[in-house]
PDB file of C-alpha atoms in Angstrom:
ATOM      1  CA  UNK I  19     -79.750 -22.390  76.667  1.00  0.00           C
ATOM      2  CA  UNK I  20     -79.334 -22.564  72.899  1.00  0.00           C
ATOM      3  CA  UNK I  21     -82.385 -23.583  70.962  1.00  0.00           C
ATOM      4  CA  UNK I  22     -80.705 -23.991  67.576  1.00  0.00           C
ATOM      5  CA  UNK I  23     -77.552 -26.001  67.047  1.00  0.00           C
ATOM      6  CA  UNK I  24     -75.807 -25.604  63.708  1.00  0.00           C
ATOM      7  CA  UNK I  25     -73.739 -28.265  62.006  1.00  0.00           C
ATOM      8  CA  UNK I  26     -70.959 -28.278  60.972  1.00  0.00           C
ATOM      9  CA  UNK I  27     -69.244 -25.647  63.092  1.00  0.00           C
ATOM     10  CA  UNK I  28     -66.931 -24.768  60.213  1.00  0.00           C
ATOM     11  CA  UNK I  29     -67.070 -25.418  56.495  1.00  0.00           C
ATOM     12  CA  UNK I  30     -64.458 -24.741  53.830  1.00  0.00           C
ATOM     13  CA  UNK I  31     -65.302 -25.119  50.148  1.00  0.00           C
ATOM     14  CA  UNK I  32     -64.083 -24.056  46.741  1.00  0.00           C
ATOM     15  CA  UNK I  33     -65.740 -21.239  44.867  1.00  0.00           C
ATOM     16  CA  UNK I  34     -68.508 -22.596  42.675  1.00  0.00           C
ATOM     17  CA  UNK I  35     -69.345 -25.485  44.987  1.00  0.00           C
ATOM     18  CA  UNK I  36     -72.540 -25.720  46.988  1.00  0.00           C
ATOM     19  CA  UNK I  37     -72.530 -25.179  50.746  1.00  0.00           C
ATOM     20  CA  UNK I  38     -74.981 -26.993  52.984  1.00  0.00           C
ATOM     21  CA  UNK I  39     -75.459 -26.005  56.601  1.00  0.00           C
ATOM     22  CA  UNK I  40     -77.759 -27.692  59.082  1.00  0.00           C
ATOM     23  CA  UNK I  41     -79.632 -26.539  62.146  1.00  0.00           C
ATOM     24  CA  UNK I  42     -81.406 -28.631  64.753  1.00  0.00           C
ATOM     25  CA  UNK I  43     -83.675 -27.315  67.474  1.00  0.00           C
ATOM     26  CA  UNK I  44     -85.414 -28.684  70.514  1.00  0.00           C
ATOM     27  CA  UNK I  45     -88.886 -27.233  70.990  1.00  0.00           C
ATOM     28  CA  UNK I  46     -91.771 -26.334  68.740  1.00  0.00           C
ATOM     29  CA  UNK I  47     -91.377 -23.222  66.637  1.00  0.00           C
ATOM     30  CA  UNK I  48     -93.437 -20.662  64.805  1.00  0.00           C
ATOM     31  CA  UNK I  49     -90.710 -19.998  62.277  1.00  0.00           C
ATOM     32  CA  UNK I  50     -86.997 -20.479  61.714  1.00  0.00           C
ATOM     33  CA  UNK I  51     -84.696 -17.811  60.343  1.00  0.00           C
ATOM     34  CA  UNK I  52     -81.190 -17.788  58.914  1.00  0.00           C
ATOM     35  CA  UNK I  53     -78.791 -14.902  59.340  1.00  0.00           C
ATOM     36  CA  UNK I  54     -75.384 -14.037  57.988  1.00  0.00           C
ATOM     37  CA  UNK I  55     -72.618 -12.141  59.757  1.00  0.00           C
ATOM     38  CA  UNK I  56     -69.581 -10.675  58.088  1.00  0.00           C
ATOM     39  CA  UNK I  57     -66.532 -10.099  60.230  1.00  0.00           C
ATOM     40  CA  UNK I  58     -66.921  -7.098  62.524  1.00  0.00           C
ATOM     41  CA  UNK I  59     -70.523  -6.456  61.551  1.00  0.00           C
ATOM     42  CA  UNK I  60     -73.997  -7.161  62.846  1.00  0.00           C
ATOM     43  CA  UNK I  61     -76.163 -10.041  61.689  1.00  0.00           C
ATOM     44  CA  UNK I  62     -78.179  -9.667  58.528  1.00  0.00           C
ATOM     45  CA  UNK I  63     -81.400 -11.571  57.940  1.00  0.00           C
ATOM     46  CA  UNK I  64     -81.327 -13.929  54.953  1.00  0.00           C
ATOM     47  CA  UNK I  65     -84.510 -15.941  54.894  1.00  0.00           C
ATOM     48  CA  UNK I  66     -87.455 -16.975  57.067  1.00  0.00           C
ATOM     49  CA  UNK I  67     -89.375 -20.220  56.815  1.00  0.00           C
ATOM     50  CA  UNK I  68     -92.629 -20.777  58.688  1.00  0.00           C
ATOM     51  CA  UNK I  69     -93.497 -23.979  60.512  1.00  0.00           C
ATOM     52  CA  UNK I  70     -96.105 -24.891  57.895  1.00  0.00           C
ATOM     53  CA  UNK I  71     -93.615 -24.522  55.031  1.00  0.00           C
ATOM     54  CA  UNK I  72     -91.202 -27.222  53.886  1.00  0.00           C
ATOM     55  CA  UNK I  73     -88.980 -25.378  51.442  1.00  0.00           C
ATOM     56  CA  UNK I  74     -88.234 -21.810  50.467  1.00  0.00           C
ATOM     57  CA  UNK I  75     -85.975 -20.182  47.908  1.00  0.00           C
ATOM     58  CA  UNK I  76     -84.357 -16.785  47.677  1.00  0.00           C
ATOM     59  CA  UNK I  77     -81.831 -16.255  44.898  1.00  0.00           C
ATOM     60  CA  UNK I  78     -79.000 -18.742  45.478  1.00  0.00           C
ATOM     61  CA  UNK I  79     -80.402 -19.710  48.865  1.00  0.00           C
ATOM     62  CA  UNK I  80     -82.607 -22.701  49.513  1.00  0.00           C
ATOM     63  CA  UNK I  81     -83.951 -23.467  52.968  1.00  0.00           C
ATOM     64  CA  UNK I  82     -85.758 -26.609  54.041  1.00  0.00           C
ATOM     65  CA  UNK I  83     -87.594 -27.312  57.254  1.00  0.00           C
ATOM     66  CA  UNK I  84     -88.528 -30.683  58.701  1.00  0.00           C
ATOM     67  CA  UNK I  85     -90.608 -30.106  61.811  1.00  0.00           C
ATOM     68  CA  UNK I  86     -90.883 -33.836  62.529  1.00  0.00           C
ATOM     69  CA  UNK I  87     -87.102 -34.002  62.864  1.00  0.00           C
ATOM     70  CA  UNK I  88     -86.838 -30.488  64.273  1.00  0.00           C
ATOM     71  CA  UNK I  89     -84.203 -29.596  61.709  1.00  0.00           C
ATOM     72  CA  UNK I  90     -83.514 -27.125  58.926  1.00  0.00           C
ATOM     73  CA  UNK I  91     -80.894 -26.828  56.237  1.00  0.00           C
ATOM     74  CA  UNK I  92     -79.531 -23.854  54.350  1.00  0.00           C
ATOM     75  CA  UNK I  93     -78.094 -24.500  50.905  1.00  0.00           C
ATOM     76  CA  UNK I  94     -76.035 -21.858  49.132  1.00  0.00           C
ATOM     77  CA  UNK I  95     -75.577 -22.787  45.494  1.00  0.00           C
ATOM     78  CA  UNK I  96     -72.639 -21.787  43.302  1.00  0.00           C
ATOM     79  CA  UNK I  97     -70.789 -20.238  46.213  1.00  0.00           C
ATOM     80  CA  UNK I  98     -68.646 -17.144  45.829  1.00  0.00           C
ATOM     81  CA  UNK I  99     -65.719 -15.853  47.838  1.00  0.00           C
ATOM     82  CA  UNK I 100     -68.044 -13.077  49.031  1.00  0.00           C
ATOM     83  CA  UNK I 101     -70.213 -15.709  50.761  1.00  0.00           C
ATOM     84  CA  UNK I 102     -67.441 -16.158  53.321  1.00  0.00           C
ATOM     85  CA  UNK I 103     -69.112 -15.317  56.632  1.00  0.00           C
ATOM     86  CA  UNK I 104     -70.696 -16.839  59.706  1.00  0.00           C
ATOM     87  CA  UNK I 105     -74.223 -18.168  59.393  1.00  0.00           C
ATOM     88  CA  UNK I 106     -76.724 -18.504  62.216  1.00  0.00           C
ATOM     89  CA  UNK I 107     -80.083 -20.123  62.544  1.00  0.00           C
ATOM     90  CA  UNK I 108     -82.614 -18.615  64.914  1.00  0.00           C
ATOM     91  CA  UNK I 109     -85.920 -19.953  66.107  1.00  0.00           C
ATOM     92  CA  UNK I 110     -89.065 -18.077  66.995  1.00  0.00           C
ATOM     93  CA  UNK I 111     -91.060 -20.009  69.543  1.00  0.00           C
ATOM     94  CA  UNK I 112     -94.329 -18.377  68.636  1.00  0.00           C
ATOM     95  CA  UNK I 113     -94.724 -16.432  71.842  1.00  0.00           C
ATOM     96  CA  UNK I 114     -96.809 -13.345  71.414  1.00  0.00           C
ATOM     97  CA  UNK I 115     -96.632  -9.851  72.738  1.00  0.00           C
ATOM     98  CA  UNK I 116     -93.983  -9.199  75.317  1.00  0.00           C
ATOM     99  CA  UNK I 117     -92.408 -12.612  74.958  1.00  0.00           C
ATOM    100  CA  UNK I 118     -91.778 -12.381  71.223  1.00  0.00           C
ATOM    101  CA  UNK I 119     -88.063 -13.091  70.805  1.00  0.00           C
ATOM    102  CA  UNK I 120     -85.594 -15.151  68.792  1.00  0.00           C
ATOM    103  CA  UNK I 121     -83.133 -17.727  70.087  1.00  0.00           C
ATOM    104  CA  UNK I 122     -79.898 -18.105  68.122  1.00  0.00           C
ATOM    105  CA  UNK I 123     -77.547 -20.992  67.572  1.00  0.00           C
ATOM    106  CA  UNK I 124     -73.772 -20.793  67.876  1.00  0.00           C
ATOM    107  CA  UNK I 125     -73.149 -20.284  64.189  1.00  0.00           C
ATOM    108  CA  UNK I 126     -71.272 -21.879  61.294  1.00  0.00           C
ATOM    109  CA  UNK I 127     -68.141 -20.352  59.826  1.00  0.00           C
ATOM    110  CA  UNK I 128     -68.137 -20.690  56.050  1.00  0.00           C
ATOM    111  CA  UNK I 129     -64.953 -20.098  54.084  1.00  0.00           C
ATOM    112  CA  UNK I 130     -65.145 -20.028  50.305  1.00  0.00           C
ATOM    113  CA  UNK I 131     -61.767 -20.338  48.632  1.00  0.00           C
ATOM    114  CA  UNK I 132     -61.326 -18.444  45.376  1.00  0.00           C
TER     115      UNK I 132
ATOM    116  CA  UNK P  16     -80.882   0.102  56.709  1.00  0.00           C
ATOM    117  CA  UNK P  17     -83.191   0.014  59.732  1.00  0.00           C
ATOM    118  CA  UNK P  18     -81.505   3.063  61.252  1.00  0.00           C
ATOM    119  CA  UNK P  19     -79.834   1.483  64.264  1.00  0.00           C
ATOM    120  CA  UNK P  20     -76.841   3.132  65.860  1.00  0.00           C
ATOM    121  CA  UNK P  21     -74.859   1.645  68.718  1.00  0.00           C
ATOM    122  CA  UNK P  22     -72.487   3.716  70.784  1.00  0.00           C
ATOM    123  CA  UNK P  23     -69.724   3.525  71.593  1.00  0.00           C
ATOM    124  CA  UNK P  24     -68.357   1.093  68.998  1.00  0.00           C
ATOM    125  CA  UNK P  25     -65.407   0.183  71.183  1.00  0.00           C
ATOM    126  CA  UNK P  26     -64.792   0.608  74.893  1.00  0.00           C
ATOM    127  CA  UNK P  27     -62.152  -0.507  77.341  1.00  0.00           C
ATOM    128  CA  UNK P  28     -63.012  -0.210  81.005  1.00  0.00           C
ATOM    129  CA  UNK P  29     -61.732  -1.444  84.331  1.00  0.00           C
ATOM    130  CA  UNK P  30     -63.280  -4.067  86.551  1.00  0.00           C
ATOM    131  CA  UNK P  31     -65.801  -2.582  88.942  1.00  0.00           C
ATOM    132  CA  UNK P  32     -66.705   0.475  86.907  1.00  0.00           C
ATOM    133  CA  UNK P  33     -70.211   1.121  85.590  1.00  0.00           C
ATOM    134  CA  UNK P  34     -70.671   1.098  81.832  1.00  0.00           C
ATOM    135  CA  UNK P  35     -73.640   2.149  79.719  1.00  0.00           C
ATOM    136  CA  UNK P  36     -74.112   1.148  76.115  1.00  0.00           C
ATOM    137  CA  UNK P  37     -76.621   2.933  73.941  1.00  0.00           C
ATOM    138  CA  UNK P  38     -78.796   1.711  71.138  1.00  0.00           C
ATOM    139  CA  UNK P  39     -80.625   4.320  69.092  1.00  0.00           C
ATOM    140  CA  UNK P  40     -83.192   3.717  66.395  1.00  0.00           C
ATOM    141  CA  UNK P  41     -84.695   6.282  64.053  1.00  0.00           C
ATOM    142  CA  UNK P  42     -87.984   4.587  63.206  1.00  0.00           C
ATOM    143  CA  UNK P  43     -89.936   4.186  66.478  1.00  0.00           C
ATOM    144  CA  UNK P  44     -90.187   0.421  66.424  1.00  0.00           C
ATOM    145  CA  UNK P  45     -91.639  -1.193  69.502  1.00  0.00           C
ATOM    146  CA  UNK P  46     -89.392  -4.206  70.097  1.00  0.00           C
ATOM    147  CA  UNK P  47     -85.702  -3.795  70.930  1.00  0.00           C
ATOM    148  CA  UNK P  48     -83.199  -6.401  72.098  1.00  0.00           C
ATOM    149  CA  UNK P  49     -79.726  -6.619  73.587  1.00  0.00           C
ATOM    150  CA  UNK P  50     -77.601  -9.675  72.793  1.00  0.00           C
ATOM    151  CA  UNK P  51     -74.038 -10.561  73.637  1.00  0.00           C
ATOM    152  CA  UNK P  52     -71.845 -12.601  71.317  1.00  0.00           C
ATOM    153  CA  UNK P  53     -69.031 -14.767  72.588  1.00  0.00           C
ATOM    154  CA  UNK P  54     -66.920 -17.448  70.891  1.00  0.00           C
ATOM    155  CA  UNK P  55     -68.485 -20.835  71.410  1.00  0.00           C
ATOM    156  CA  UNK P  56     -71.770 -19.388  72.636  1.00  0.00           C
ATOM    157  CA  UNK P  57     -73.213 -17.594  69.654  1.00  0.00           C
ATOM    158  CA  UNK P  58     -75.695 -14.867  70.498  1.00  0.00           C
ATOM    159  CA  UNK P  59     -77.414 -14.867  73.840  1.00  0.00           C
ATOM    160  CA  UNK P  60     -80.263 -12.590  74.821  1.00  0.00           C
ATOM    161  CA  UNK P  61     -79.589 -10.256  77.744  1.00  0.00           C
ATOM    162  CA  UNK P  62     -82.704  -8.087  77.968  1.00  0.00           C
ATOM    163  CA  UNK P  63     -85.437  -6.939  75.673  1.00  0.00           C
ATOM    164  CA  UNK P  64     -88.066  -4.242  75.531  1.00  0.00           C
ATOM    165  CA  UNK P  65     -91.564  -4.226  74.123  1.00  0.00           C
ATOM    166  CA  UNK P  66     -92.271  -0.556  74.679  1.00  0.00           C
ATOM    167  CA  UNK P  67     -91.348   2.503  76.696  1.00  0.00           C
ATOM    168  CA  UNK P  68     -90.640   1.437  80.268  1.00  0.00           C
ATOM    169  CA  UNK P  69     -91.559  -2.166  79.381  1.00  0.00           C
ATOM    170  CA  UNK P  70     -88.566  -4.469  79.628  1.00  0.00           C
ATOM    171  CA  UNK P  71     -87.880  -8.073  80.527  1.00  0.00           C
ATOM    172  CA  UNK P  72     -84.959 -10.379  81.171  1.00  0.00           C
ATOM    173  CA  UNK P  73     -83.336 -12.708  78.698  1.00  0.00           C
ATOM    174  CA  UNK P  74     -81.261 -15.798  79.418  1.00  0.00           C
ATOM    175  CA  UNK P  75     -78.089 -14.012  80.594  1.00  0.00           C
ATOM    176  CA  UNK P  76     -79.407 -10.953  82.435  1.00  0.00           C
ATOM    177  CA  UNK P  77     -77.378 -11.210  85.665  1.00  0.00           C
ATOM    178  CA  UNK P  78     -75.134  -8.171  86.088  1.00  0.00           C
ATOM    179  CA  UNK P  79     -77.037  -6.125  83.520  1.00  0.00           C
ATOM    180  CA  UNK P  80     -79.871  -3.634  83.686  1.00  0.00           C
ATOM    181  CA  UNK P  81     -81.718  -1.786  80.953  1.00  0.00           C
ATOM    182  CA  UNK P  82     -83.816   1.279  80.549  1.00  0.00           C
ATOM    183  CA  UNK P  83     -86.114   2.570  77.866  1.00  0.00           C
ATOM    184  CA  UNK P  84     -87.454   6.003  78.659  1.00  0.00           C
ATOM    185  CA  UNK P  85     -87.972   6.908  74.988  1.00  0.00           C
ATOM    186  CA  UNK P  86     -89.047   4.722  72.081  1.00  0.00           C
ATOM    187  CA  UNK P  87     -85.860   5.408  70.163  1.00  0.00           C
ATOM    188  CA  UNK P  88     -83.307   4.628  72.885  1.00  0.00           C
ATOM    189  CA  UNK P  89     -82.566   1.361  74.676  1.00  0.00           C
ATOM    190  CA  UNK P  90     -79.735   1.549  77.191  1.00  0.00           C
ATOM    191  CA  UNK P  91     -77.777  -1.381  78.588  1.00  0.00           C
ATOM    192  CA  UNK P  92     -75.929  -0.814  81.854  1.00  0.00           C
ATOM    193  CA  UNK P  93     -73.293  -2.955  83.470  1.00  0.00           C
ATOM    194  CA  UNK P  94     -73.564  -1.844  87.074  1.00  0.00           C
ATOM    195  CA  UNK P  95     -70.079  -3.054  88.026  1.00  0.00           C
ATOM    196  CA  UNK P  96     -68.223  -4.469  85.064  1.00  0.00           C
ATOM    197  CA  UNK P  97     -66.459  -7.819  85.387  1.00  0.00           C
ATOM    198  CA  UNK P  98     -63.993  -9.539  83.073  1.00  0.00           C
ATOM    199  CA  UNK P  99     -66.673 -12.101  82.181  1.00  0.00           C
ATOM    200  CA  UNK P 100     -68.626  -9.290  80.578  1.00  0.00           C
ATOM    201  CA  UNK P 101     -65.921  -8.737  77.988  1.00  0.00           C
ATOM    202  CA  UNK P 102     -67.879  -9.382  74.824  1.00  0.00           C
ATOM    203  CA  UNK P 103     -69.396  -7.925  71.705  1.00  0.00           C
ATOM    204  CA  UNK P 104     -72.814  -6.477  72.380  1.00  0.00           C
ATOM    205  CA  UNK P 105     -75.461  -6.226  69.701  1.00  0.00           C
ATOM    206  CA  UNK P 106     -78.668  -4.302  69.703  1.00  0.00           C
ATOM    207  CA  UNK P 107     -81.492  -5.430  67.455  1.00  0.00           C
ATOM    208  CA  UNK P 108     -84.938  -4.185  66.569  1.00  0.00           C
ATOM    209  CA  UNK P 109     -87.968  -5.852  65.117  1.00  0.00           C
ATOM    210  CA  UNK P 110     -89.407  -3.762  62.329  1.00  0.00           C
ATOM    211  CA  UNK P 111     -92.578  -5.774  61.748  1.00  0.00           C
ATOM    212  CA  UNK P 112     -94.880  -7.849  63.927  1.00  0.00           C
ATOM    213  CA  UNK P 113     -94.206 -10.753  66.231  1.00  0.00           C
ATOM    214  CA  UNK P 114     -92.062 -13.452  64.702  1.00  0.00           C
ATOM    215  CA  UNK P 115     -90.600 -11.163  62.061  1.00  0.00           C
ATOM    216  CA  UNK P 116     -86.841 -10.873  61.446  1.00  0.00           C
ATOM    217  CA  UNK P 117     -84.514  -8.735  63.516  1.00  0.00           C
ATOM    218  CA  UNK P 118     -82.326  -5.917  62.262  1.00  0.00           C
ATOM    219  CA  UNK P 119     -79.005  -5.576  64.027  1.00  0.00           C
ATOM    220  CA  UNK P 120     -76.669  -2.743  64.801  1.00  0.00           C
ATOM    221  CA  UNK P 121     -72.957  -3.135  64.156  1.00  0.00           C
ATOM    222  CA  UNK P 122     -72.125  -3.932  67.739  1.00  0.00           C
ATOM    223  CA  UNK P 123     -70.097  -2.569  70.628  1.00  0.00           C
ATOM    224  CA  UNK P 124     -66.863  -4.330  71.489  1.00  0.00           C
ATOM    225  CA  UNK P 125     -66.394  -4.066  75.248  1.00  0.00           C
ATOM    226  CA  UNK P 126     -63.206  -5.075  77.013  1.00  0.00           C
ATOM    227  CA  UNK P 127     -63.131  -5.205  80.804  1.00  0.00           C
ATOM    228  CA  UNK P 128     -59.586  -5.280  82.186  1.00  0.00           C
TER     229      UNK P 128
END
């Protein structure tokens, strides 16, 4: 079963606008990660936020985490046409050793119009 | 680039035939994963490995088996392919410790006719 559920499923914005994507999850986590996938390619890691962190920045990316609401948001500021891709959140449940694995959501399709 | 190669990149096969997909890494990382990606389902974990000959099932393991006889290779086998196994298959590795991000290959698009 999916742990993370992204919202919205699809988002279309104009270049220069900000894009906000949300992720909700069900069980406790060790960290939450966001990935990007361009068409026909594998996923690429964007940013990781730990359960004891509330906000993290990386370039034009800003991620927040609210563990009380079991939700995270990814903000892309000043979007560019090249940001067009699918975005996934993934949760790490904190299992150690052999059970260390990520659970992915279904993804959000972002289209940035030039 | 974490040095992950998936082969083949594309394959068309008939129902009932066995199929093996290969994931090769160049850096001897311990953890390797096989996911499938389908519209409306996102990525779902099939099997994973935490060392040579150490593997375990993910959430959608039925109809699949894996082997890891060498650190660098993780093989996914469909014993008798079915149309429901038409999908894009991704291999991923973890290059740091537990909880660290995954690095993905570029996928294998498998069509079962």
